[in-house]
Short mmCIF file of C-alpha atoms and ligand atoms in Angstrom, two decimals:
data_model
loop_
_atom_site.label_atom_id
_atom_site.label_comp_id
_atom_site.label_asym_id
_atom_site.label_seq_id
_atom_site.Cartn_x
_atom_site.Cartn_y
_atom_site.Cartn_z
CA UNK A 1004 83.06 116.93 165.25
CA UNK A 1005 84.49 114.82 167.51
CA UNK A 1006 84.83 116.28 171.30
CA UNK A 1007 85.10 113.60 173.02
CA UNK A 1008 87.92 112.12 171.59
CA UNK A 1009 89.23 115.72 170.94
CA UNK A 1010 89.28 116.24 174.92
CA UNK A 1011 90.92 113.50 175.83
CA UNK A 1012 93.84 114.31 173.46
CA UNK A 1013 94.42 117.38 175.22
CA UNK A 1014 93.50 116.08 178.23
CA UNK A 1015 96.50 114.06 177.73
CA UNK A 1016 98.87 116.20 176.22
CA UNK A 1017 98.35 118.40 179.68
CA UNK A 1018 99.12 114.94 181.60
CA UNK A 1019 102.06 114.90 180.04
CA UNK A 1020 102.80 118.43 179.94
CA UNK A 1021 101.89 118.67 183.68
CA UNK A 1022 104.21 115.99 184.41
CA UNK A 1023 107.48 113.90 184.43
CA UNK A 1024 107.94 110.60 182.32
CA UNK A 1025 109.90 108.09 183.63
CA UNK A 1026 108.89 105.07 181.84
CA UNK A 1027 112.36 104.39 180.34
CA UNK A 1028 110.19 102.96 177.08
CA UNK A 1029 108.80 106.11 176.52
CA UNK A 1030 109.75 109.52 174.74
CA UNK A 1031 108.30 112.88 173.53
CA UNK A 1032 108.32 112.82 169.65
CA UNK A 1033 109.20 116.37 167.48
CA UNK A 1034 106.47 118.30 165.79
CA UNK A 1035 107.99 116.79 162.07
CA UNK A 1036 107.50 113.42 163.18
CA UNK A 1037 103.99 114.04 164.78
CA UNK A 1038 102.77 115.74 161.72
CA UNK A 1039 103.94 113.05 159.47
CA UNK A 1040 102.03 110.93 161.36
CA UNK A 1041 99.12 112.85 160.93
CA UNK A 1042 99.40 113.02 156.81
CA UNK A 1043 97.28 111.72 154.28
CA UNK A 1044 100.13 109.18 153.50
CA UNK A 1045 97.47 106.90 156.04
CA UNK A 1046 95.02 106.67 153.05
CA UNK A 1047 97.57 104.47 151.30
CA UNK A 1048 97.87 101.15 151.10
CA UNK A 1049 101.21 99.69 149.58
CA UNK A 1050 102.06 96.21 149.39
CA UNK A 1051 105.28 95.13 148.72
CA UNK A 1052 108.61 96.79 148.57
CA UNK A 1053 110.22 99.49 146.64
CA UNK A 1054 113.35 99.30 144.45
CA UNK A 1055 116.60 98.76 146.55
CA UNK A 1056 119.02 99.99 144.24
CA UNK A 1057 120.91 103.00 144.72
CA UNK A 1058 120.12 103.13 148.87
CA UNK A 1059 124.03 103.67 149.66
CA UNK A 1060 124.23 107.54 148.68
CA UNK A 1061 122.71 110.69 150.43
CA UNK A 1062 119.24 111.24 150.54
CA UNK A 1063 119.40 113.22 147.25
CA UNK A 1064 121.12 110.36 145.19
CA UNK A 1065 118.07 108.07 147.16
CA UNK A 1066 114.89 110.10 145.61
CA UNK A 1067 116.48 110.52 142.28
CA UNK A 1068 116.16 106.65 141.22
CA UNK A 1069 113.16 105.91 138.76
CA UNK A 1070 113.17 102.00 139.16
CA UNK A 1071 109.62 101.07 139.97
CA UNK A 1072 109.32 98.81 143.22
CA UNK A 1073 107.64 95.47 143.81
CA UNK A 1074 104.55 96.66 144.61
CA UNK A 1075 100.56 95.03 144.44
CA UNK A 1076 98.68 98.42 143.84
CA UNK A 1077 99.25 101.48 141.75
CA UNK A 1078 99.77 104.77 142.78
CA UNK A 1079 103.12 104.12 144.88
CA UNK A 1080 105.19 107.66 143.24
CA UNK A 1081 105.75 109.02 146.51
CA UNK A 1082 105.46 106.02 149.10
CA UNK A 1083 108.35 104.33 147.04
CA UNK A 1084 110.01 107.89 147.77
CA UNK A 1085 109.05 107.64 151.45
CA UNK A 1086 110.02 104.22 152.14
CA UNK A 1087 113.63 104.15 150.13
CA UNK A 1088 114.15 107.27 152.34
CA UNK A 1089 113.28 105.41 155.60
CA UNK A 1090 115.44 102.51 154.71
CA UNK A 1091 118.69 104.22 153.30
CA UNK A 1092 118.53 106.58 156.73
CA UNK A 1093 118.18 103.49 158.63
CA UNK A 1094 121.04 101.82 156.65
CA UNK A 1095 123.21 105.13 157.46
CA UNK A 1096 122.07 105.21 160.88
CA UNK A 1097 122.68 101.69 162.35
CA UNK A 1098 125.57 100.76 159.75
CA UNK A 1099 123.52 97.72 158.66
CA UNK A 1100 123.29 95.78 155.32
CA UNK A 1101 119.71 96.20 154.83
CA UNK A 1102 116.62 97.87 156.69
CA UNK A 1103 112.68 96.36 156.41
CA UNK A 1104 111.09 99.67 157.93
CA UNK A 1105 107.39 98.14 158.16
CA UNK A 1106 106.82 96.19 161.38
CA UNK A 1107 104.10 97.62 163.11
CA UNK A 1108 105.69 97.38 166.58
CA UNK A 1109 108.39 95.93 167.97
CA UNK A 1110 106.87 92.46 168.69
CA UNK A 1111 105.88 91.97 165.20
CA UNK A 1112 109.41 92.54 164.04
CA UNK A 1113 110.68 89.99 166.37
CA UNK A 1114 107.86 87.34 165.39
CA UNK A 1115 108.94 87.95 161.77
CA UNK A 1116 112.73 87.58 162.09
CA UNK A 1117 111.81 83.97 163.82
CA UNK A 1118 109.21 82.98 161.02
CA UNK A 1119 112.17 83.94 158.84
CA UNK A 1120 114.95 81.62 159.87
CA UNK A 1121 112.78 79.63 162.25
CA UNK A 1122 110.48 75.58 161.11
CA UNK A 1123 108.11 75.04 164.19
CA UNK A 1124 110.01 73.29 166.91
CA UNK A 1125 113.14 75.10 166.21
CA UNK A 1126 114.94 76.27 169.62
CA UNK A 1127 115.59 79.77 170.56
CA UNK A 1128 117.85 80.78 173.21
CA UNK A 1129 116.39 83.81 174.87
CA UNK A 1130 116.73 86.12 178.29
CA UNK A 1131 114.39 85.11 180.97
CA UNK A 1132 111.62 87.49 181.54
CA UNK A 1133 111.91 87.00 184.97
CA UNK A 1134 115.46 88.66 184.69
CA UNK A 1135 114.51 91.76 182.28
CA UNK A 1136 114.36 89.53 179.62
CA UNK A 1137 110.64 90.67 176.89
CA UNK A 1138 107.27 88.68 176.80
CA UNK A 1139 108.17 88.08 173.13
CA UNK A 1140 111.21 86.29 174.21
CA UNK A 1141 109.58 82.85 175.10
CA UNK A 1142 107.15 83.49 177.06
CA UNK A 1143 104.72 80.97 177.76
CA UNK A 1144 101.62 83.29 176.91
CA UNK A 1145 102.90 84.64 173.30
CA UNK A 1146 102.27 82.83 170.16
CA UNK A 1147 105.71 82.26 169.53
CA UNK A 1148 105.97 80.05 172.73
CA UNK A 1149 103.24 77.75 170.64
CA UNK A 1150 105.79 77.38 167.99
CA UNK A 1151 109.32 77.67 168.73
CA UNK A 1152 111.28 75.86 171.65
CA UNK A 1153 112.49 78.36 173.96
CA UNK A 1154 114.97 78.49 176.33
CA UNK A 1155 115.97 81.08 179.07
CA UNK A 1156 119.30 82.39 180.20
CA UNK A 1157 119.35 84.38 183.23
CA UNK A 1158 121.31 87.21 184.90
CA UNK A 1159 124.25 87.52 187.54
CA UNK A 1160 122.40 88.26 190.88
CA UNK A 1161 125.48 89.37 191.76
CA UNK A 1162 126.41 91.86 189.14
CA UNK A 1163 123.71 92.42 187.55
CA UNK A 1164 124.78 91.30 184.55
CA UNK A 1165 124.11 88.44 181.91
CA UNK A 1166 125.24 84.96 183.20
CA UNK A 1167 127.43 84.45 180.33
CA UNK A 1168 128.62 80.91 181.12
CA UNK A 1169 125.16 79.48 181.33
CA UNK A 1170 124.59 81.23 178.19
CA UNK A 1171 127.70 79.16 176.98
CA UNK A 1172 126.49 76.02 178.42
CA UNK A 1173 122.92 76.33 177.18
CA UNK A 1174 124.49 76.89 173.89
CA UNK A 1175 126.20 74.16 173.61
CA UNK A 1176 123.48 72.23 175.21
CA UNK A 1177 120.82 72.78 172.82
CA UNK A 1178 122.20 73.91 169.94
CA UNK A 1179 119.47 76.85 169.12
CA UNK A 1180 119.20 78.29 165.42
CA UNK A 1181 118.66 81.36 167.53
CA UNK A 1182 120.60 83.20 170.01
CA UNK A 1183 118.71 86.45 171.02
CA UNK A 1184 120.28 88.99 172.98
CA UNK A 1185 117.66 91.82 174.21
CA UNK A 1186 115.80 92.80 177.41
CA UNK A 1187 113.13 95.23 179.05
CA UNK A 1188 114.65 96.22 182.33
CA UNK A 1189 118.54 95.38 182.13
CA UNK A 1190 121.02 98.14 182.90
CA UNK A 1191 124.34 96.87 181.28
CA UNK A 1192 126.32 96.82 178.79
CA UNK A 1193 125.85 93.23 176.80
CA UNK A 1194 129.46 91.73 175.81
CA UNK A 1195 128.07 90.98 171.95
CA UNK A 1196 131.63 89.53 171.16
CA UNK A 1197 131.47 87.11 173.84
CA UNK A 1198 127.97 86.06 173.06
CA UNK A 1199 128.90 86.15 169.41
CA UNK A 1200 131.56 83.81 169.41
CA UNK A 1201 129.81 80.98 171.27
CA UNK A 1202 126.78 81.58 168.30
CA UNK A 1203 129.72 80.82 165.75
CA UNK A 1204 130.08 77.82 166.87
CA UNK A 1205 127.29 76.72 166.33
CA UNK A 1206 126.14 75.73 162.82
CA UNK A 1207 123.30 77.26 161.72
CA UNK A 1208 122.64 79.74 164.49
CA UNK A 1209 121.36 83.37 163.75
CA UNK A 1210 122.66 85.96 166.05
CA UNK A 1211 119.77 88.31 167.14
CA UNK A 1212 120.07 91.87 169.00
CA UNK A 1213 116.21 92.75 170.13
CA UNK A 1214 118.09 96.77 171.25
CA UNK A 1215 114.25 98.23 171.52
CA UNK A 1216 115.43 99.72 174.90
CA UNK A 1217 118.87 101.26 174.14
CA UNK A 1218 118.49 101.69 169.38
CA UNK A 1219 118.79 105.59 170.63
CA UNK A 1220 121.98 105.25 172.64
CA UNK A 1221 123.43 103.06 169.48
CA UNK A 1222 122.37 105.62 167.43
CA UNK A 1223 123.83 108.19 169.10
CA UNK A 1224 127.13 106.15 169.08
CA UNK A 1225 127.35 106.13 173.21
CA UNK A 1226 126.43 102.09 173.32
CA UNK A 1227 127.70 99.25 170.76
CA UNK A 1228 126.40 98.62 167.82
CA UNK A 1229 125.47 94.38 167.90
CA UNK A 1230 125.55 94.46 163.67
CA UNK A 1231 129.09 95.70 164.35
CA UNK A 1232 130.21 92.64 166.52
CA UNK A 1233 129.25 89.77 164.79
CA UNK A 1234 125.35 90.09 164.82
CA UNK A 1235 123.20 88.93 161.90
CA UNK A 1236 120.12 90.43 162.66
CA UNK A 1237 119.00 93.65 165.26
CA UNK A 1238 115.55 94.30 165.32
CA UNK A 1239 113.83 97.25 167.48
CA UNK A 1240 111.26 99.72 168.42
CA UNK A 1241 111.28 103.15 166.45
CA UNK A 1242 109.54 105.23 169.51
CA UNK A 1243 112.02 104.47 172.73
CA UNK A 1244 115.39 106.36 172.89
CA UNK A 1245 115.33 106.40 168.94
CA UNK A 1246 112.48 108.98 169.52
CA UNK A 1247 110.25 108.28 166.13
CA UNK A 1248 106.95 107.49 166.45
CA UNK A 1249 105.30 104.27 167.77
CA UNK A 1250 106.45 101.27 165.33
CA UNK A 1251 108.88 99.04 164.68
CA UNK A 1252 112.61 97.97 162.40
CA UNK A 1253 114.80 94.89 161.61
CA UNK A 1254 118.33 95.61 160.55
CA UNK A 1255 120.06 93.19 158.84
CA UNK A 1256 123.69 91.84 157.42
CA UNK A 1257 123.87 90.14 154.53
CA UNK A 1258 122.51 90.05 150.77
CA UNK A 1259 119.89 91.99 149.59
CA UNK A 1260 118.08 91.04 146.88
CA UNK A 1261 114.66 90.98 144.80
CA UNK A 1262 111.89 89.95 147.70
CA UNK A 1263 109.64 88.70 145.07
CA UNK A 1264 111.98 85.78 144.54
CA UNK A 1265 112.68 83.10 147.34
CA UNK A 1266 116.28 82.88 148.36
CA UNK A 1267 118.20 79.73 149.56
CA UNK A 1268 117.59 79.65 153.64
CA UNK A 1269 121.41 80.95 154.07
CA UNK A 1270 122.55 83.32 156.70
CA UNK A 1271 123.55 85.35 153.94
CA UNK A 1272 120.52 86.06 152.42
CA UNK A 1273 118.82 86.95 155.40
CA UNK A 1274 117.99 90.60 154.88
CA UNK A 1275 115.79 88.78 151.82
CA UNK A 1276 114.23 85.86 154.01
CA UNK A 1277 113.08 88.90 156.39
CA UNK A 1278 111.71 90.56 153.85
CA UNK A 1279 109.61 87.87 152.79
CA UNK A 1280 108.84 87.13 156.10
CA UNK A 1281 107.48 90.90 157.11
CA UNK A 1282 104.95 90.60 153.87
CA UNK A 1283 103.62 88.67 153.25
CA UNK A 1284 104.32 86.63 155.73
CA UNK A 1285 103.14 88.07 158.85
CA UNK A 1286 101.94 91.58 157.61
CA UNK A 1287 99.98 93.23 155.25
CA UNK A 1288 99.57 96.88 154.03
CA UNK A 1289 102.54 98.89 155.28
CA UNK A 1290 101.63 102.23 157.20
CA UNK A 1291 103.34 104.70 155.31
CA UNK A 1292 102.59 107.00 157.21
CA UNK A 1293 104.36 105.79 160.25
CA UNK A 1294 107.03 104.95 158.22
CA UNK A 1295 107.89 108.66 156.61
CA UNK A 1296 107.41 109.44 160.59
CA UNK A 1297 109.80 106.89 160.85
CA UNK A 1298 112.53 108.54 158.06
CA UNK A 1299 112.08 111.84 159.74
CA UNK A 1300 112.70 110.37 163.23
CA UNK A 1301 115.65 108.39 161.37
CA UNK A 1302 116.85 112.28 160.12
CA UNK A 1303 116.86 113.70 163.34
CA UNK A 1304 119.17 110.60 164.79
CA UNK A 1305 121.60 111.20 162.03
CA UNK A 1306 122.28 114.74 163.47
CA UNK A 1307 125.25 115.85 165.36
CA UNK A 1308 122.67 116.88 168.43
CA UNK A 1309 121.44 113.34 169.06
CA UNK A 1310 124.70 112.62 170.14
CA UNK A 1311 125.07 114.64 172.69
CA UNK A 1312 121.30 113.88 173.56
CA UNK A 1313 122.15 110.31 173.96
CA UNK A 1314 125.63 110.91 176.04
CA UNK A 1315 122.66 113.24 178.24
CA UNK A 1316 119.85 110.08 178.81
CA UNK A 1317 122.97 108.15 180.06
CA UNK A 1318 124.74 110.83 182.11
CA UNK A 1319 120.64 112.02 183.64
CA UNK A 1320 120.54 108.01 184.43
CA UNK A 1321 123.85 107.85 186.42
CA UNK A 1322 122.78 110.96 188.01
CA UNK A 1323 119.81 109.58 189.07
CA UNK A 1324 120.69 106.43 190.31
CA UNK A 1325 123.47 107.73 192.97
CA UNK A 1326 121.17 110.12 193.83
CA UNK A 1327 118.45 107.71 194.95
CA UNK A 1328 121.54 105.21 196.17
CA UNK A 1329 122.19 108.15 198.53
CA UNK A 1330 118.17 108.18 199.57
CA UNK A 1331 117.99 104.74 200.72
CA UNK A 1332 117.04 103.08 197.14
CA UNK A 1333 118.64 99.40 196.69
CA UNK A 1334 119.24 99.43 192.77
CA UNK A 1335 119.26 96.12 190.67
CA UNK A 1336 123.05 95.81 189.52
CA UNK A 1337 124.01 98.64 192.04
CA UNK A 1338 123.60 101.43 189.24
CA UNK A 1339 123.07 101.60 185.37
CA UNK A 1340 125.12 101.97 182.10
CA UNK A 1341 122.70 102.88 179.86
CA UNK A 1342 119.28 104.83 180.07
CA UNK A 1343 117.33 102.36 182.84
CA UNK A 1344 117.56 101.74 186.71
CA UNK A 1345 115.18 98.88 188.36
CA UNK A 1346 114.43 99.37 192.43
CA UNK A 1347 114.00 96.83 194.51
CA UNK A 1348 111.75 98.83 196.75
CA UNK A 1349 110.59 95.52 199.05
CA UNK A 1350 114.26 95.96 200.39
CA UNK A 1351 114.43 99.81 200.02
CA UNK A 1352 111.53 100.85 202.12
CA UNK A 1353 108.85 97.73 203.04
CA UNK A 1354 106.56 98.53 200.36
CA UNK A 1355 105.87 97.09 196.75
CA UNK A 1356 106.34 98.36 193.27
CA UNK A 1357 102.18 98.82 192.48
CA UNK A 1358 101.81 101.04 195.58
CA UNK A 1359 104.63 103.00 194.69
CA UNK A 1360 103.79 103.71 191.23
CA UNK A 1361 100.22 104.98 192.47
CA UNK A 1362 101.64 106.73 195.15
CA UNK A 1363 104.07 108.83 192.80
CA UNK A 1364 101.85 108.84 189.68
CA UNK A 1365 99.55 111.06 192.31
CA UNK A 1366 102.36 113.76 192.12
CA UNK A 1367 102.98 113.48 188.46
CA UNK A 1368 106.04 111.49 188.09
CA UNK A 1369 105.00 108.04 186.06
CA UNK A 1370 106.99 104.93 186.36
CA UNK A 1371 106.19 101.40 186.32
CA UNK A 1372 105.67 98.56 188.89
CA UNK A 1373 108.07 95.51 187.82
CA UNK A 1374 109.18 92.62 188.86
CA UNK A 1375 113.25 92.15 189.61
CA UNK A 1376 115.36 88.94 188.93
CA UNK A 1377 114.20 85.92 191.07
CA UNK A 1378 111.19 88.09 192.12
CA UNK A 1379 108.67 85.61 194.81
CA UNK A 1380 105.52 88.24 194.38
CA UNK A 1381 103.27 88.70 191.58
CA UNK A 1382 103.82 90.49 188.66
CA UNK A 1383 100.99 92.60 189.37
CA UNK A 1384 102.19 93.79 192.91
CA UNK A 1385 106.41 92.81 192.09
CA UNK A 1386 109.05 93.88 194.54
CA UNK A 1387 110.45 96.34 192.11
CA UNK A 1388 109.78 99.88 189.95
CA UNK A 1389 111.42 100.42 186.46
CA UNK A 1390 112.31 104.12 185.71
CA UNK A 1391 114.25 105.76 182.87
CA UNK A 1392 115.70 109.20 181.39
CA UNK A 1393 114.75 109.20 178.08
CA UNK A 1394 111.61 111.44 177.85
CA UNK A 1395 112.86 113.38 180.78
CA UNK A 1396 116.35 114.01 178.89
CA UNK A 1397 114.26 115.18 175.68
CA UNK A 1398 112.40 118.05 177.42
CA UNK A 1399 115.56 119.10 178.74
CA UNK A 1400 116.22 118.16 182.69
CA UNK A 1401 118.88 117.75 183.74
CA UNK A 1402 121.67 117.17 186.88
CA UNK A 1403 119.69 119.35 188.87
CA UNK A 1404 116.62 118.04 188.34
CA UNK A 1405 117.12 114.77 188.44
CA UNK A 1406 118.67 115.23 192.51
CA UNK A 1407 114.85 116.59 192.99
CA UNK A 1408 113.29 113.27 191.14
CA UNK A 1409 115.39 111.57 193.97
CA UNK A 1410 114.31 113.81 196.38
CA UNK A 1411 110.45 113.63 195.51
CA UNK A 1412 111.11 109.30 195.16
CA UNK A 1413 112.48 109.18 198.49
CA UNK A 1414 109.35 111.40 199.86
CA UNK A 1415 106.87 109.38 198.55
CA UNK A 1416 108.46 106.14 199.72
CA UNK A 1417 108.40 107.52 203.32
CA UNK A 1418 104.90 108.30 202.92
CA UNK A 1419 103.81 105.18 201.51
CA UNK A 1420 105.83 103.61 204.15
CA UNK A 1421 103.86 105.42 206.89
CA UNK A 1422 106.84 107.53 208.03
CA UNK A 1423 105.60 110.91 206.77
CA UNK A 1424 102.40 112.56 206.29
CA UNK A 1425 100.47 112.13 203.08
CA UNK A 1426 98.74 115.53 202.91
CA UNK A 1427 102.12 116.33 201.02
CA UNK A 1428 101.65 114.27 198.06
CA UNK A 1429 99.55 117.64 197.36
CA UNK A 1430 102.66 119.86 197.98
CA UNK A 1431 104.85 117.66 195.90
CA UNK A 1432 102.08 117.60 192.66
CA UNK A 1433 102.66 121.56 192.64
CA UNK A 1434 106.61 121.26 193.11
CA UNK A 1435 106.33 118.61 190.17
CA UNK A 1436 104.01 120.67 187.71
CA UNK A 1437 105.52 123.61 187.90
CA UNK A 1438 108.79 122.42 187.27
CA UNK A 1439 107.49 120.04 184.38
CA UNK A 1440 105.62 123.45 183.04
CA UNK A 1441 109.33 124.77 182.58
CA UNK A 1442 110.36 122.36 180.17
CA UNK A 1443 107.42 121.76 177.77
CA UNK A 1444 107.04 118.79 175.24
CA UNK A 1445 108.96 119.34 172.04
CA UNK A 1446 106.03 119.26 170.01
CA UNK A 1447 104.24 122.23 172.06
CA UNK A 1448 107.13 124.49 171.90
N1 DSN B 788 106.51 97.73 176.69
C1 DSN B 788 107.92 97.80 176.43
C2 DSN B 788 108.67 98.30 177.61
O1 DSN B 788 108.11 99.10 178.34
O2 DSN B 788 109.82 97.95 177.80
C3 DSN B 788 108.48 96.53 175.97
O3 DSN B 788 107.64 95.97 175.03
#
């Protein structure tokens, strides 16, 4: 009935198709989780939890409890099925204590982990967005910023890395109930243990992973686990390297009890105070259908193959990044360690990070204009691009390939720069279709 909309869909399923994603936020979902997505699980609505007994066995030993949940409407047979599933497989997945699979995204799930352990005024100590640090993080424009007192650690310029010692001294400074490690465009390896200790020192103070970038590489056991070094609480995204569909998840350690009952405002009964905070304090109706999208996403992690699929995003990113090293390309932090590499194309070749993404988005390869520690231009036209391997990994490139991303990068930057002739951006949107034609989404296989 609906063309309109109908055309755009496949209009965009040939942009993506027809080209490369580099966004390193973004992935290409399979089939099962797009058609769960698409189920008539959506005309559900289903307030409250179900039963969390019995979550530790397989999936088998999961579905075969009884117990009704704590639920406001009838009707809840199979979502109670879905959601136990989501949350054991989530449990098994990220070795965690408890899982609240409902968060719409992954800025709810950090606005209900504060509202959980968090009175208004309460100080967070958070990565500067200005460093790769996330809007949700403190920044002055979110609604958190209205509440909460945040403060903002920064990175080495040097190394790249986190400045751990004004971490320490901030810390100590301020004494926040929050210490959140967790970032957009950061390329290392955080030190959890070091950051962890200085949290235990401090009474009161909830240790919080925001891993929406990199929940695919801990899944896929190449990057640490935070909940395995001292973290209380790791929230994420479900649809970047973890590959589910758009949404969001809190992990937690702790107790886990009965949400209809408020606990004592311990550390240990955290898993329960987030809980309570998800709904009903900041959410209402779950989508259950995102969430069984969520439990089949959470399925394919727990497979042998997403292993080697995340070892792949991080060996396609190191790839990568000496490849455009070798091309001219000053990289933040000199390289990567995980999935992400951030240009500093001002330095590189004279031109900013907007003109560059519209310059390569015109032969199919998508990134993102963004702004690089200590940046002096505007976000809007910042000194730097942000590009990752996760999407490209999942439709298969690989070494090979990614020497011809460089290739094509380096191109384009001597075009925009007004060193080569732009009649072949054409040329290069063939070269780039027809090699993106060769490795197809997963869901149009
Ligand atoms: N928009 C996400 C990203 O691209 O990193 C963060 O929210």
């Amino acid at each position: 009935m609906d063309k309109k909309i109908f055309d755009l869909i496949e209009a965009e399923r040939k942009r993506q198709n027809e080209g490369l994603e580099l966004i390193p936020s973004e992935n290409a979902v399979s089939k099962e989780v797009l058609d769960a997505m698409g189920s008539v699980l959506t005309n559900k609505y289903s307030e409250g939890y179900p039963n969390f007994e019995g979550l530790d066995g397989d999936d088998d030993e999961v579905l075969a409890s009884t117990t009704a949940g704590h639920r406001y409407y009838g009707g809840q047979q199979n979502t109670d099925k879905v959601e136990r599933l989501a949350i054991a497989r989530a449990r098994r997945l990220f070795h965690a204590d408890h899982a609240n699979v409902q968060p719409h995204s992954g800025a709810q799930a950090n606005n209900a982990v504060y509202n959980a352990w968090l009175q208004p005024g309460d100080t967070v100590l958070g990565m500067n967005l200005g460093h790769g640090g996330h809007l949700t993080h403190g920044s002055p424009v979110t609604q958190s910023a209205k509440i909460y007192n945040f403060i903002a650690y920064g990175t080495n310029p040097e190394t790249g890395d986190l400045d751990y010692d004004e971490l320490e001294r901030l810390a100590k400074e301020h004494q926040p109930k929050i210490i959140l490690v967790g970032y957009s465009a950061f390329m290392k390896v955080p030190d959890f243990d070091r950051v962890a200790k200085i949290g235990k020192e401090i009474p009161g103070c909830l240790l919080m992973a925001d891993m929406a970038h990199v929940a695919g590489l801990i899944a896929g056991g190449v990057h640490p686990n935070p909940l395995e070094h001292g973290f209380h609480v790791m929230t994420t995204t479900t649809h970047k390297t973890l590959r589910g569909p758009r949404g969001g998840l809190i992990l937690s350690m702790g107790k886990v009890s009965n949400p209809l009952r408020r606990p004592e405002h311990t550390l240990e009964n955290i898993p329960t105070l987030i809980d309570r905070s998800v709904f009903p304090g900041t959410q209402g109706g779950p989508l259950e259908h995102v969430i069984a999208a969520k439990a089949v996403a959470f399925y394919e992690a727990l497979q042998p193959e997403f292993h080697d699929y995340a070892k792949k995003i991080v060996e396609n990113a190191k790839t990568l990044a000496d490849a455009l090293k070798e091309r001219g390309f000053k990289l933040i932090g000199d390289g990567t360690e995980n999935h992400l590499i951030l240009i500093n194309v001002i330095e590189s070749y004279g031109i900013d990070g907007k003109k560059f993404e519209i310059a390569l988005d015109k032969i199919g390869l998508t990134l993102n204009a963004n702004s690089i520690p200590n940046d002096t231009r505007k976000p809007f036209e910042p000194s730097g691009v942000r590009l990752g391997t996760p999407a490209i990994t999942t439709r298969g490139l690989g070494k090979k390939e990614m020497i011809k991303i460089a290739d094509w990068m380096q191109k384009t930057a001597e075009i925009c720069a007004g060193k080569r002739d732009e009649a072949e951006l054409k040329k290069m949107r063939e070269e780039v279709r027809k090699l993106a034609l060769k490795f197809p989404l997963p869901s149009d296989k």
